[in-house]
């Protein structure tokens, strides 16, 4: 197949698909049909390219990486695939001849929102880099029928509705009904020793569910490689119960079959918080078992043996969610291929590596031991064996230290602890920023670090800079092309060449003009969608991320309330107009997060009713924040809010997207902010607040909110006003929460401790904004320093130090 069709050929391809799939001509086609036909032609090109690439990988006997993740937050695919394939112009022309506008077709694609936030988006960015850098890679996840819920805001309250993405999203999926696997749950396990000395494992009354793969191709940018993302869907295979059916119990017979399929129904919407639900455990094992079987099948097809697995295969578990890879691979090696335990363990630990993405204690997964045993009896036996052997090893290392060993063990206090399993069963454990990786060593996994210091590593996160800069901010990309050439598209570190233009007034002015154009475009979009008017001469101050107390949207709100009161008291106050833009989803059961959304919405509503205030201060809460919305908003952002309590944000990646688009950061010394400061220089970033060490000290000595409150008049006014409230609603509950009054809930994220420093730093930043020339210079230097934060760099580090991968061109 021709991977580089010209516009005439593209036109023919599209017409062919329209005819075959929809029975219509281009003239008769709706936008939706045209989008689908276009996507199908791209998918076909990618499938052929992938087959050719796979052949090369097999011939070369190259090592591959399998990236396991419960979430892939892909967003849209058409635009990135077309640009990466170098076909955007040919398609644009072809579609024009067919009477359609490519840019408009992009909008027909629903976001594939198969993820919650950072972890899932990182996985998607990594797939892009893996293929662009010619590394053989497959991602594994679940084909959720519903992705992350759609958020509606009704009177300031978040209402969740199901995200039905498949009707438009399935054009990218290729079902492989010839490559299904069975996954077993429940029942009883029997061991039967055979005469030849091996032990056969028999299952009684287990439930078998079929895993059907749906494959998606992910194009690299100007590369030979095409990565594959394999998404598993659950299908019932247990015979339809005819007995029930003939007895007239039709619905019961149907119910049984849908029960199995519930496994791939919906993504759990909780970010950084475990619920310990049995269905979630089933999802995890379903993903892991089907994927490991698929890996083994592919490997055996090429090599016919498994001894060389660690040389040819790297399995990466993205956070602990797929940690059952470890016992599942043990199960297959020991039960099905009759490896000795020792040999199997050696293979597993040399194959598997693990990344931790959070230090929040409530996000560390552990399962009730009884549930675990009932649901996964054989895996439970294997985990127990892993644990016993580990405890013996730990006993030798720390003789007599029971309390330490019991903290490190996989099974303890009636719980199965996934983080401990992940560390014990992997050869590499890494965090996602320097600070985070050192917190893992010094605290979260302190004892493991003593035992296995050689396992611990850091790979700072990165973003798909082609998607987040080149394709979503074409104006800026064009300027960069002109100034420094196009090399940075493949070697993001070359962005540093742009720093040479810091003293060039024309380039600085263009940076600013591009930002302004992007602001106008974004404001227009908001106006069309919501009717809300944004002043494009106000500074766009943006906080976009999941709503969580530790991310401190509340701290931002307190500062906004301060400005609101300033203007209320003195409507003539000279002030740089500011627009605070928020995008955030709250986990459906997270009441405090929902209250904070309500507070932001009510401030916004209140200001809308106060025209004098609105001239200078505006708050916009964007409904249903998503990847596509981020792509539209980030190019227009000027201030990037990265204000988590230090020590809590593992890395953050939104900060990188904003930086590479020329926004200036106001942030704490947390996660990747620390390295951003190193990269851009302290004079080009606005750092405030407690450091991670100071937070730790304050926590140990006892955080008392009142100490900060009583000595700060501004804070007193703001917090008192919370009770008065906005647009008729009091937020006395939030005031009490911040002051640790009444409810007994403290503010564990110390908003008041950082308030003064935040307020002062924000003020300095706004002053800096009024000096346009100096601001543009800083903006330019941020773009130039953002190269380090590309996923291409992260992937090179993983490939080199953790996976031992080589490129196949
Ligand atoms: C079990 C519930 C659950 C679900 C998701 C627990 C934890 C998670 C994720 C690990 C949370 C997450 O997305 N963490 C984010 O990962 C990003 C990518 O590494 C980091 O940039 C963010 O700092 C981190 O919060």
Coordinates of C-alpha atoms in Angstrom, one line a residue, residues 184-187 276-278 281-282 284-285 321 323-325 327-328 365-384 386 410-411 414-418 421:
X184 CA -10.9 -16.9 34.7
X185 CA -12.6 -15.6 37.9
X186 CA -13.6 -17.3 41.1
X187 CA -14.2 -21.0 41.6
X276 CA -11.5 -1.1 47.0
X277 CA -14.4 -2.2 44.8
X278 CA -14.5 -5.8 43.5
X281 CA -10.2 -5.6 40.9
X282 CA -11.9 -7.6 38.2
X284 CA -7.4 -5.0 36.7
X285 CA -7.1 -8.7 36.4
X321 CA -3.2 -0.7 38.8
X323 CA 0.5 -4.9 39.2
X324 CA -1.2 -8.3 38.9
X325 CA 1.0 -8.7 35.8
X327 CA 1.6 -13.0 39.6
X328 CA -0.2 -13.6 36.3
X365 CA -4.1 0.4 46.4
X366 CA -4.8 -2.5 48.7
X367 CA -7.4 -5.2 48.4
X368 CA -9.3 -7.0 51.1
X369 CA -7.6 -10.3 51.3
X370 CA -10.8 -12.3 51.5
X371 CA -12.3 -10.7 48.4
X372 CA -9.1 -11.1 46.6
X373 CA -8.9 -14.8 47.4
X374 CA -12.5 -15.5 46.4
X375 CA -12.2 -13.6 43.1
X376 CA -8.7 -14.7 42.1
X377 CA -7.9 -18.0 44.0
X378 CA -4.9 -19.0 42.0
X379 CA -3.4 -15.6 41.9
X380 CA -3.9 -15.4 45.6
X381 CA -1.9 -18.5 46.1
X382 CA 0.9 -17.1 44.0
X383 CA 0.9 -13.8 45.8
X384 CA 1.2 -15.6 49.1
X386 CA 5.8 -14.4 46.5
X410 CA 2.6 -7.8 50.3
X411 CA -0.1 -9.4 52.5
X414 CA -6.0 -8.6 55.9
X415 CA -4.9 -6.6 52.9
X416 CA -3.1 -7.3 49.7
X417 CA -0.9 -4.3 49.0
X418 CA -0.2 -3.6 45.4
X421 CA 4.0 -6.2 45.1

